[in-house]
Coordinates of C-alpha atoms and ligand atoms in Angstrom, one line a residue:
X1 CA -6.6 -6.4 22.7
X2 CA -5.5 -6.6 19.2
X3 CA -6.0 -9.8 17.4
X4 CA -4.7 -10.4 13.6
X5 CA -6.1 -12.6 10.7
X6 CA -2.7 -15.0 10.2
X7 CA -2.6 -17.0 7.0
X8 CA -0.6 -19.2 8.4
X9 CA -3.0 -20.7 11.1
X10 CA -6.3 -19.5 9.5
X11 CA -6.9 -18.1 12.9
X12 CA -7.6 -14.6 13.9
X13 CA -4.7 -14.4 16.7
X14 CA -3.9 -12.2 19.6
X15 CA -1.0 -10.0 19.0
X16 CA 1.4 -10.0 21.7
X17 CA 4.3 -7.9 21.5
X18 CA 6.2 -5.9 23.5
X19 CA 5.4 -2.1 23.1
X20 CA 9.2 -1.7 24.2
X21 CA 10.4 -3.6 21.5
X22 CA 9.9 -2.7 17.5
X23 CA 7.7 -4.7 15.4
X24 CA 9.6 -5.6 12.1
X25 CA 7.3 -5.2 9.3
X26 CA 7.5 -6.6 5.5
X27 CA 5.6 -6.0 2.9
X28 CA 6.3 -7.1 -1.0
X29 CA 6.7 -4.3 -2.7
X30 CA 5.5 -3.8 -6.5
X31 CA 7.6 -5.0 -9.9
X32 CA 8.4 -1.5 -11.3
X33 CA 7.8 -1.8 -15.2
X34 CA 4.9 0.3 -15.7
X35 CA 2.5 2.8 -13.6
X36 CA 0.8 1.5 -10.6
X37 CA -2.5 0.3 -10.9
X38 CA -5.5 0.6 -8.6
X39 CA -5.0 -3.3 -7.5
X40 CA -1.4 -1.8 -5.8
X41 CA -2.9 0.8 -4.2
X42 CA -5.6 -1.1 -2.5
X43 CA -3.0 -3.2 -1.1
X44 CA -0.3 -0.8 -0.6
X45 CA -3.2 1.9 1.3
X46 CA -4.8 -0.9 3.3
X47 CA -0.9 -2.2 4.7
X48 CA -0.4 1.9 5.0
X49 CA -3.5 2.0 7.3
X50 CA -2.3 -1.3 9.3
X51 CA 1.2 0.1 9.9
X52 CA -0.4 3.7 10.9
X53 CA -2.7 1.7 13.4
X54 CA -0.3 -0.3 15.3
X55 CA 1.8 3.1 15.7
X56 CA -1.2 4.7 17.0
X57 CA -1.9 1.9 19.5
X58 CA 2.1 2.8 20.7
X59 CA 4.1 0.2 19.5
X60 CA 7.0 1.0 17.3
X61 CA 7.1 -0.3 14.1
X62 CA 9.8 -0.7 11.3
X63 CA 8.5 -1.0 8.0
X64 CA 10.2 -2.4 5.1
X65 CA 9.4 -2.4 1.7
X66 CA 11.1 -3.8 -1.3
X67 CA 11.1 -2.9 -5.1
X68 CA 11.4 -5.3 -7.5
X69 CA 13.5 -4.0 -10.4
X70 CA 14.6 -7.0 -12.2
X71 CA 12.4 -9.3 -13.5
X72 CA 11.6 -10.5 -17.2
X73 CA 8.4 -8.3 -17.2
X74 CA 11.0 -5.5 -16.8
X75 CA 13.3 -7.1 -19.2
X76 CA 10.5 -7.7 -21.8
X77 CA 9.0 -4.1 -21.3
X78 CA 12.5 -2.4 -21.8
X79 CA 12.8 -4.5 -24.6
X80 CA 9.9 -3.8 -26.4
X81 CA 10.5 0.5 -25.7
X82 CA 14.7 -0.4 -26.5
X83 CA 15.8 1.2 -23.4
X84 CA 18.0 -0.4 -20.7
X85 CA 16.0 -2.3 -18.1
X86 CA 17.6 -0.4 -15.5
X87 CA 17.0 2.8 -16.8
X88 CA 13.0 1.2 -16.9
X89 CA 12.7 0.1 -13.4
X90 CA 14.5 3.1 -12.0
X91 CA 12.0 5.8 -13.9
X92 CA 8.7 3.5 -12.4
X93 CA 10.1 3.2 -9.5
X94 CA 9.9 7.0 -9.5
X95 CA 6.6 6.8 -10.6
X96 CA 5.6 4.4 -7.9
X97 CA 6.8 6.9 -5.1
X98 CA 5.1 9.7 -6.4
X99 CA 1.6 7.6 -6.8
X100 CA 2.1 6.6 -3.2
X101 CA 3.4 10.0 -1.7
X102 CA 0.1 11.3 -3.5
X103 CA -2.2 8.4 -2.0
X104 CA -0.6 9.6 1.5
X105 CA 1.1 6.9 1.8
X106 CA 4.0 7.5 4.7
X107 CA 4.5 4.8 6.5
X108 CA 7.2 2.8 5.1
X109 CA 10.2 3.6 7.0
X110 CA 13.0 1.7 4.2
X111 CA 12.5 0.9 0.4
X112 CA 15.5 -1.5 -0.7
X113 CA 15.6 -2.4 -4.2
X114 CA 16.5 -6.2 -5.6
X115 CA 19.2 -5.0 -7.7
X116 CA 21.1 -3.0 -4.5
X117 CA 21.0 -6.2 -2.6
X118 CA 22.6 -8.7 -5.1
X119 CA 25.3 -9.5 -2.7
X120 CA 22.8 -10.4 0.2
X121 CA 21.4 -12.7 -2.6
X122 CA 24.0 -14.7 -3.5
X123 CA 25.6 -15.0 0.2
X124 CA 21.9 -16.6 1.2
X125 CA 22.1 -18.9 -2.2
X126 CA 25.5 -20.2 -0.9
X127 CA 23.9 -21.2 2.1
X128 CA 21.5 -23.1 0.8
X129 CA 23.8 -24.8 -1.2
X130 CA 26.4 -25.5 1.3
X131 CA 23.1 -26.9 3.3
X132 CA 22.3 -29.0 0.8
X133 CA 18.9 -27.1 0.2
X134 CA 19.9 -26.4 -3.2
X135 CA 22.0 -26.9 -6.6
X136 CA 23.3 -25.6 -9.6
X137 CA 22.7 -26.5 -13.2
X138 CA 23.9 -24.8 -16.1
X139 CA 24.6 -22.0 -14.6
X140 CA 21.5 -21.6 -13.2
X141 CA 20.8 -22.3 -8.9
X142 CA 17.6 -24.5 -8.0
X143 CA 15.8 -24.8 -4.9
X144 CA 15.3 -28.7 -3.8
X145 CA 11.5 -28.7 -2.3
X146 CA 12.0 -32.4 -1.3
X147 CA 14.6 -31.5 1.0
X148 CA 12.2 -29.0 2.6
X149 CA 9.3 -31.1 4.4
X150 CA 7.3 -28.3 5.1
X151 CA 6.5 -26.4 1.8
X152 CA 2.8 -26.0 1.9
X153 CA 2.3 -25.0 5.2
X154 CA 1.2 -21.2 4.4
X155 CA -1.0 -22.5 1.6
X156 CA -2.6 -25.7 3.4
X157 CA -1.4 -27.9 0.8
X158 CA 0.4 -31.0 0.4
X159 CA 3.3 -31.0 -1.9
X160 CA 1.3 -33.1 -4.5
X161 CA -2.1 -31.0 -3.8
X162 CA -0.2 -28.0 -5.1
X163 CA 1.2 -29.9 -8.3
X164 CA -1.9 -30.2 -9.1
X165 CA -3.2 -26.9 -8.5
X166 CA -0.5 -25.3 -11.2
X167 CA 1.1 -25.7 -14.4
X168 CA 4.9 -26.0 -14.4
X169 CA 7.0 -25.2 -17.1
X170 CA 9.3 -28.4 -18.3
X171 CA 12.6 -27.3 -17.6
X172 CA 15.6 -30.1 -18.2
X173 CA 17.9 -28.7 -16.0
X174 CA 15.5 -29.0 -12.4
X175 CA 15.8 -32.4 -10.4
X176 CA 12.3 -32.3 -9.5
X177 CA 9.0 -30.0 -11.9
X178 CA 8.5 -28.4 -8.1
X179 CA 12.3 -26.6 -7.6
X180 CA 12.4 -23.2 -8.0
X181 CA 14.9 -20.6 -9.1
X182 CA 17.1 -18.6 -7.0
X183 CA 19.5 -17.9 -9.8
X184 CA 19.3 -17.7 -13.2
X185 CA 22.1 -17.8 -15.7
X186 CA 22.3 -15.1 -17.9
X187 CA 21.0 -14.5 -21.2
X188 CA 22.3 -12.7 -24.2
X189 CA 21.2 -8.9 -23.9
X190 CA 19.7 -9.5 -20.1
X191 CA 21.5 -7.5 -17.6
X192 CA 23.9 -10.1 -15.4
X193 CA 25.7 -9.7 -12.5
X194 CA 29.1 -11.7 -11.6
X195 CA 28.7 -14.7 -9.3
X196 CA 29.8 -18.1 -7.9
X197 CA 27.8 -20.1 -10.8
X198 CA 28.8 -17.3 -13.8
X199 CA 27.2 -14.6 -14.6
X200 CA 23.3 -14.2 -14.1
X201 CA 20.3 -12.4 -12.2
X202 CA 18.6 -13.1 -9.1
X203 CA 15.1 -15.3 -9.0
X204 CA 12.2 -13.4 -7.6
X205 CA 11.5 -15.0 -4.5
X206 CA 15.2 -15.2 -2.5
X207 CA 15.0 -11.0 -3.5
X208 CA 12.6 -11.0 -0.4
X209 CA 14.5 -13.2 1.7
X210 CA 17.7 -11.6 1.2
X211 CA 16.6 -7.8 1.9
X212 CA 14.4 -8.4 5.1
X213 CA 18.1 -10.5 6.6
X214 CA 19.8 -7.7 5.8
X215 CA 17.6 -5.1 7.8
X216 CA 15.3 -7.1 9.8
X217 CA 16.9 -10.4 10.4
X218 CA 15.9 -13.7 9.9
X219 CA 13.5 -14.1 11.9
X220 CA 10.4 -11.5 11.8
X221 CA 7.0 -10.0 13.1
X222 CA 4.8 -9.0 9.9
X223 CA 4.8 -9.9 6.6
X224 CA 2.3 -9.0 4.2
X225 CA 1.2 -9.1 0.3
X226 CA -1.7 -9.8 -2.0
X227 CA -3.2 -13.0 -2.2
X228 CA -1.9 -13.6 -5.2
X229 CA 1.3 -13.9 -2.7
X230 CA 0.5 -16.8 -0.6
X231 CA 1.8 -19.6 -3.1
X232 CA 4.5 -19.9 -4.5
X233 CA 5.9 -16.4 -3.9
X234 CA 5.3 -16.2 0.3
X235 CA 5.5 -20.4 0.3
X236 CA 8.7 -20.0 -1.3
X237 CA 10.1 -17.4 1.1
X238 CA 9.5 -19.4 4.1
X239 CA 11.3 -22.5 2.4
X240 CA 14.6 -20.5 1.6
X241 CA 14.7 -18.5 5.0
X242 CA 13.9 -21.3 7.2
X243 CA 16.2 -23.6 5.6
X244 CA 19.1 -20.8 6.3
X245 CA 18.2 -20.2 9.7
X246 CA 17.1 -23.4 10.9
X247 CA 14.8 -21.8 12.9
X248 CA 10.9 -21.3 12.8
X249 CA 8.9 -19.4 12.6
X250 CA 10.3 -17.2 9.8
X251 CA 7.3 -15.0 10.4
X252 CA 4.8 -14.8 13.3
X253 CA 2.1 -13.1 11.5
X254 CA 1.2 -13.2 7.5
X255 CA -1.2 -10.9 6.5
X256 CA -2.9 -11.1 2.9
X257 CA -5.4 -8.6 1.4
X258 CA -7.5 -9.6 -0.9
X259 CA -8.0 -8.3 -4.2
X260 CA -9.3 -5.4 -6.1
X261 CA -11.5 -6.4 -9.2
X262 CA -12.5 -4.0 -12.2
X263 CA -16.2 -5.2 -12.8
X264 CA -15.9 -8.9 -11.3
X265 CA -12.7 -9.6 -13.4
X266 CA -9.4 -10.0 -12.8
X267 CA -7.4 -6.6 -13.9
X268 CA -5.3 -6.8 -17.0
X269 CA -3.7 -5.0 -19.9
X270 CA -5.2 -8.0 -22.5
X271 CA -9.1 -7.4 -21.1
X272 CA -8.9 -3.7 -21.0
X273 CA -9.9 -2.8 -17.6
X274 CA -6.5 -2.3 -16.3
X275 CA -6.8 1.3 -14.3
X276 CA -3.7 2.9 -13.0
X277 CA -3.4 5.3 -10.5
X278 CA -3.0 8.5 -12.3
X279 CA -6.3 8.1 -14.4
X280 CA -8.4 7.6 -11.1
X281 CA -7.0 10.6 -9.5
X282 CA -7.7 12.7 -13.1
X283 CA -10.9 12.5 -11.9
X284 CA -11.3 12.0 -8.4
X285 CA -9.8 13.1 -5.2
X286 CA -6.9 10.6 -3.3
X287 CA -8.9 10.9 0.1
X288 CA -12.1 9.5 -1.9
X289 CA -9.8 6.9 -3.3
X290 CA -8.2 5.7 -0.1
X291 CA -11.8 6.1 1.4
X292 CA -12.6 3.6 -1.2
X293 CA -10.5 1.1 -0.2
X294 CA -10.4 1.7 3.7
X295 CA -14.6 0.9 3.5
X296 CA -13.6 -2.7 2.9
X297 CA -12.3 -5.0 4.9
X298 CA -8.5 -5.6 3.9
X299 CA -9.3 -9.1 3.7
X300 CA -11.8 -8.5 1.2
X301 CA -12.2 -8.7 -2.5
X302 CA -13.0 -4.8 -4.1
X303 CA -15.2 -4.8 -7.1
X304 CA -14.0 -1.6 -8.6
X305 CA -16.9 0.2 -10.4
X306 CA -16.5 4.1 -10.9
X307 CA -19.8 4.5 -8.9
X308 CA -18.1 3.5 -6.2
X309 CA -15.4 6.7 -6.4
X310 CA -18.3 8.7 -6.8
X311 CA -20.0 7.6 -3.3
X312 CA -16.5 8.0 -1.7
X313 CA -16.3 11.8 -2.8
X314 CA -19.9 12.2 -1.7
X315 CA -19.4 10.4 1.7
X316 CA -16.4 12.6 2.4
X317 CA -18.4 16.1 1.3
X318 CA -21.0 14.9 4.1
X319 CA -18.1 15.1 6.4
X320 CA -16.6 18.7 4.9
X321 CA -20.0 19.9 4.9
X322 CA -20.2 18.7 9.1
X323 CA -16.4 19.9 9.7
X324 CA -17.5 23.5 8.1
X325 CA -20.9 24.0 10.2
X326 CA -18.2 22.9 13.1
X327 CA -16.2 25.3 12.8
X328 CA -19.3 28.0 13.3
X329 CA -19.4 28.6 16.7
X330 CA -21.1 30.4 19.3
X331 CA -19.7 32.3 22.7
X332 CA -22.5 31.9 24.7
X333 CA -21.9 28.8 26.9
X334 CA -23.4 25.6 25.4
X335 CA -25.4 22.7 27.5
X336 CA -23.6 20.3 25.3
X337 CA -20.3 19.6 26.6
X338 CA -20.9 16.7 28.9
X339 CA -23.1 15.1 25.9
X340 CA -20.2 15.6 23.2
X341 CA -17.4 14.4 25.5
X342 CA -19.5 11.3 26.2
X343 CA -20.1 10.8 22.3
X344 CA -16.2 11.4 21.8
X345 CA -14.9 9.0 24.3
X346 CA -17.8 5.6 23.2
X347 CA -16.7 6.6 19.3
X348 CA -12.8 6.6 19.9
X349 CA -13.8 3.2 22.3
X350 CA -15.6 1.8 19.3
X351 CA -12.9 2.9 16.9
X352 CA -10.4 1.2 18.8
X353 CA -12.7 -1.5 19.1
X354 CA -13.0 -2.2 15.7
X355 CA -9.3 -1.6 14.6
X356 CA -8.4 -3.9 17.1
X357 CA -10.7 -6.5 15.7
X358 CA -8.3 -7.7 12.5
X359 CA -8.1 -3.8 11.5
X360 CA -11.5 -3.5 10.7
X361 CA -11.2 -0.1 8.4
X362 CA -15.0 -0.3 7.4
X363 CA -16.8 -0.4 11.1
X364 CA -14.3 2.2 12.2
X365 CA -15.3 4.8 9.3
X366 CA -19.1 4.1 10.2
X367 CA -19.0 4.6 13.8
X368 CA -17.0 8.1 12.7
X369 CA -20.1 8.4 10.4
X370 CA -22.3 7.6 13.6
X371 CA -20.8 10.4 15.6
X372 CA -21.5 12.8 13.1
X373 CA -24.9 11.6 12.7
X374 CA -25.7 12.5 16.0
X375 CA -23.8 15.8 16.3
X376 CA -25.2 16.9 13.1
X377 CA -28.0 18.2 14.7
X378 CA -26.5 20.6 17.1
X379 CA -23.3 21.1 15.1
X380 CA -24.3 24.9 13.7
X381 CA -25.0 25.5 17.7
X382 CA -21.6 24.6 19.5
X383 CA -19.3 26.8 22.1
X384 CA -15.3 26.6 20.7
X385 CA -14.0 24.3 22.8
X386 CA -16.8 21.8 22.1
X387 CA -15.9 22.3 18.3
X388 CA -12.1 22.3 19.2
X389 CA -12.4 18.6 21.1
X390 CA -14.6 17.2 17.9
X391 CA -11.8 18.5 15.6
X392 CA -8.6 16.9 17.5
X393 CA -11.0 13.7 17.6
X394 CA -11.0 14.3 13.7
X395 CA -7.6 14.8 13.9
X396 CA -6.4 12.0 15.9
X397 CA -8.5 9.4 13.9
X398 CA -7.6 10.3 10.8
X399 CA -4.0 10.1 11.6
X400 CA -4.7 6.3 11.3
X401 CA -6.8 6.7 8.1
X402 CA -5.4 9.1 6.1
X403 CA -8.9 10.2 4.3
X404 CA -10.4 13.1 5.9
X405 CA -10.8 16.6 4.6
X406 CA -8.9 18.3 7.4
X407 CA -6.6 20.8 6.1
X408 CA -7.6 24.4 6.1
X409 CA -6.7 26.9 3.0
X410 CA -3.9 28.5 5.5
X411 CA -2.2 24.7 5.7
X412 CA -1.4 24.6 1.6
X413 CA 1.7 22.8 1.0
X414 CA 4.2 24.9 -0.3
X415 CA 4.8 22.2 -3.4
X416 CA 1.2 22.9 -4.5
X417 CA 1.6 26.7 -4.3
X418 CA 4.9 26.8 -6.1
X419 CA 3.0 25.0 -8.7
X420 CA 0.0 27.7 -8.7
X421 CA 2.7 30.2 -9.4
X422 CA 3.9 28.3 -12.3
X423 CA 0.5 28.0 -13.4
X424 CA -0.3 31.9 -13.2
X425 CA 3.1 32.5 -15.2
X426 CA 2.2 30.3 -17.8
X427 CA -1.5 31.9 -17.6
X428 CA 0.0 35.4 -18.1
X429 CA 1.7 34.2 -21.1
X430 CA -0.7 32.6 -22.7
X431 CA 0.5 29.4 -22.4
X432 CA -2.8 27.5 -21.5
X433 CA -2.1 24.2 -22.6
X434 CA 1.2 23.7 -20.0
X435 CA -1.1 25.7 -17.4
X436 CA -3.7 23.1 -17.7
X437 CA -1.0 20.3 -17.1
X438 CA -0.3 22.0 -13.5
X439 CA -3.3 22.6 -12.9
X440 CA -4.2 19.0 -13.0
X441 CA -1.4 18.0 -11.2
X442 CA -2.8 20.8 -8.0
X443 CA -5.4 17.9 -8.5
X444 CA -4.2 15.2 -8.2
X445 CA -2.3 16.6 -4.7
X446 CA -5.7 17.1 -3.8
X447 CA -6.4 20.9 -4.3
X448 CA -8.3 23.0 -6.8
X449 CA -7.5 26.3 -8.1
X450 CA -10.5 28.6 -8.6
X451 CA -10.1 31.6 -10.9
X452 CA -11.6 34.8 -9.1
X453 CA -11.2 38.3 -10.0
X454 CA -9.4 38.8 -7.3
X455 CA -7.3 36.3 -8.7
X456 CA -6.4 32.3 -8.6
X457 CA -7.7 31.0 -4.7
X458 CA -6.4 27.4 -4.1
X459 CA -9.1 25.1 -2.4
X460 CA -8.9 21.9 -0.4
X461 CA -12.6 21.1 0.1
X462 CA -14.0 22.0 -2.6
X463 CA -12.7 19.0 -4.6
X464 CA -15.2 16.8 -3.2
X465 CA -17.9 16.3 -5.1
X466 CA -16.3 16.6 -8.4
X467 CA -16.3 14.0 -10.8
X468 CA -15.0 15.6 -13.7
X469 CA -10.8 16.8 -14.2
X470 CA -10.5 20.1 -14.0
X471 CA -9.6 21.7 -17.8
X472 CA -10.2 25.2 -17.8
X473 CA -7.8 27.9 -18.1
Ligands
AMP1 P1 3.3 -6.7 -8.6 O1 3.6 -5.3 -9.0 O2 2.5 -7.5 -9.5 O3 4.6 -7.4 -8.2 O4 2.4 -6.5 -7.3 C1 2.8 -5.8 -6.1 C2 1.8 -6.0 -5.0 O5 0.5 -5.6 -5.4 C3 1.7 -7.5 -4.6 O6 1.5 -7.6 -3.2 C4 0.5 -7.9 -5.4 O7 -0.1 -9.1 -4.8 C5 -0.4 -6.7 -5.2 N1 -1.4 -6.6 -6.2 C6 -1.3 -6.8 -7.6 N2 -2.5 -6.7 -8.2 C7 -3.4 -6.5 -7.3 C8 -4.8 -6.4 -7.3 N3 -5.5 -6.4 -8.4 N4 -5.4 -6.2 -6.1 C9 -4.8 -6.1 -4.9 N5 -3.4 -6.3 -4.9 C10 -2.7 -6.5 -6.0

């Protein structure tokens, strides 16, 4: 029986949901004005892993994901580089999919960008308006929190606990410090869009709002974030779509991850410890990386120290070196079967077990480690079907976690051997410099080219264990 950590009631719940019916799933997506850091991927993996689970379990899921791709970070960042801010978000954005397509990341059936859903915007600010929820000024649309009596239920604080709690920026225009913005009146050399109160750009939190009406309704199953999230961003969210519908819950189940520190502080550009994606995976594999991640409880803070991508590479050579003697079998009939099957069917019990327990990643991994603890001994020594039923329990698990070194040479995607052949033409012409540049980017998809004599062999395991990029020629 599945049972979910929910913000809102501080309660681990029991899920109850149809498997006939689909679960609608939201989760905010990044603001697109530079790479992704590691903070992103922790959440963005660990929401991956949730949505991969409850599909595993049979129920069908539709997961939504928005992009941020206006916002005065973007603004600010385009202005600084003197490019349009569209032009910005759209390349990150880019970059975004590509870190998490590399991180295995699949799950997200829909990304839907703020800027493609500035009509949904504006038809759910004229709502609130016309429901007296909200009001312009200047140009600019506010959110009236004293007409909502329940902001502060996601949080667990009273209206005046959270004044407290943060600093508001005087603005003359607001009725009350507390409003918030759902549209903001355009200024010179901002990017604007036409509407009802002049020309302008949408405020962060009705983006959300607006996008999950259009493809998921009102009225939803999942939504999840950092927990950086919770207030005002998720607080607001509940305010705006509860007021339109009238109806609650907005969301049965809120789901927060916590966060991912660089050496007990709080990532940023100003301290220096701000990692993105792409240097991590220079360096180290993406299974190690989401192995990382998934041997922590969602919920939980991650102090980020490299040691820690260097136990994740040598945790998952354990588990190449296992899969390898595996694969060495003998004819002769084993006396192991009915031991092995029994193993298989506790640790798949136990896996479910623990998944079902608030998606607990971390006891799942070690009860895979526990199995292999205990087949370890016999594993050189195995008949091919018991190897073949241990590998499709490999399989099936890792379809949930996304980190196990599984793939055989023969399975190569065909992106990554396009790119070897690029590399051995830029080789043969002595272009070493460009060659190294694919050769890092084989890398980072996980994959490591080995010159022979025989010529360049493209390896999947082998990559574990390293801790240094790959430069030579
Ligand atoms: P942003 O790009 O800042 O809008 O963030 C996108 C998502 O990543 C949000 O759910 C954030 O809460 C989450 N996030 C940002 N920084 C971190 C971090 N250091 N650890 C975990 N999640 C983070």
């Amino acid at each position: 029986m599945l049972k979910i950590y929910n913000t809102l009631t501080r309660k681990k719940e029991i899920f109850r949901f149809s498997k006939n019916k689909t679960i609608k799933m939201y989760v905010c997506g990044p603001t697109v004005y530079d790479f992704s850091h590691i903070g992103h991927g922790r959440t963005y993996i660990a929401f991956d892993v949730i949505a991969r689970y409850l599909r595993y379990s049979g129920y069908k899921v539709f997961y939504l994901q928005n992009i941020t791709d206006i916002d005065d970070k973007i603004i600010n960042r385009a202005n600084e580089e003197k490019i349009d801010p569209k032009i910005l978000a759209k390349r990150f954005e880019k970059e975004y999919l590509k870190d998490t397509k590399t991180l295995g990341i699949k799950s997200v059936n829909k990304y839907s960008g703020a800027t493609q859903n500035i009509r949904e915007i504006i038809s759910q600010i004229q709502r609130l308006i016309k429901k007296n929820y909200a009001y312009e000024k200047n140009g600019n649309v506010y959110f009236d929190i004293t007409k909502f009596k329940d902001y502060g239920q996601l949080s667990h604080q009273s209206l005046n606990q959270l004044k407290k709690a943060v600093r508001i920026e005087p603005d003359a225009s607001k009725a009350h410090s507390f409003d918030f913005l759902l549209w903001k009146a355009k200024k010179s050399g901002e990017p604007f869009w036409p509407s009802p109160w002049g020309p302008g750009r949408p405020g962060w939190h009705i983006e959300d709002t607006a996008i999950a009406e259009r493809y998921l309704g009102l009225q939803y199953d999942i939504h999840c974030g950092a927990l950086d999230l919770i207030f005002p961003h998720h607080e607001s969210e509940i305010a705006q779509a509860e007021a339109i519908s009238g109806k609650k819950p907005f969301v049965r189940f809120w789901l927060h991850t916590g966060f991912l520190l660089v050496n007990g502080e709080k990532m940023s550009k100003s301290s220096g410890n701000f990692i993105t994606i792409r240097e991590i995976l220079k360096n180290y594999s993406p299974q190690a990386f989401r192995f990382l991640i998934l041997s922590h409880h969602y919920r939980s803070p991650i102090d980020y120290q490299e040691s820690l991508m260097k136990q994740a590479e040598s945790s998952l050579e354990r588990v190449s070196e296992f899969l390898e003697k595996i694969k060495k079998t003998k004819n002769k009939k084993q006396k192991t079967r009915a031991r092995i099957e029994a193993l298989l069917i506790k640790t798949r019990k136990k896996f479910f077990q623990a998944m079902d327990d608030d998606f607990n990643a971390p006891r799942a991994i070690a009860e895979i480690f526990n199995l292999i603890k205990t087949i370890n001994p016999m594993a050189g020594n195995l008949e091919k079907k018991e190897a073949k039923i241990i590998l499709d329990f490999f399989k099936e698990t890792d379809s949930v976690l996304g980190v196990m070194p599984l793939r055989k040479t023969g399975q190569i995607p065909d992106m990554v051997l396009k790119l070897a052949k690029e590399r051995e033409k830029l080789r043969k012409e002595g272009k070493f410099e460009k060659a190294d540049k694919i050769r890092q980017k084989i890398f980072e998809q996980g994959y490591e080219i080995e010159d022979t004599p025989k010529g360049p062999q493209i390896k999947f395991k082998k990559i574990y264990g390293r801790t240094r990029s790959p430069t030579r020629h």
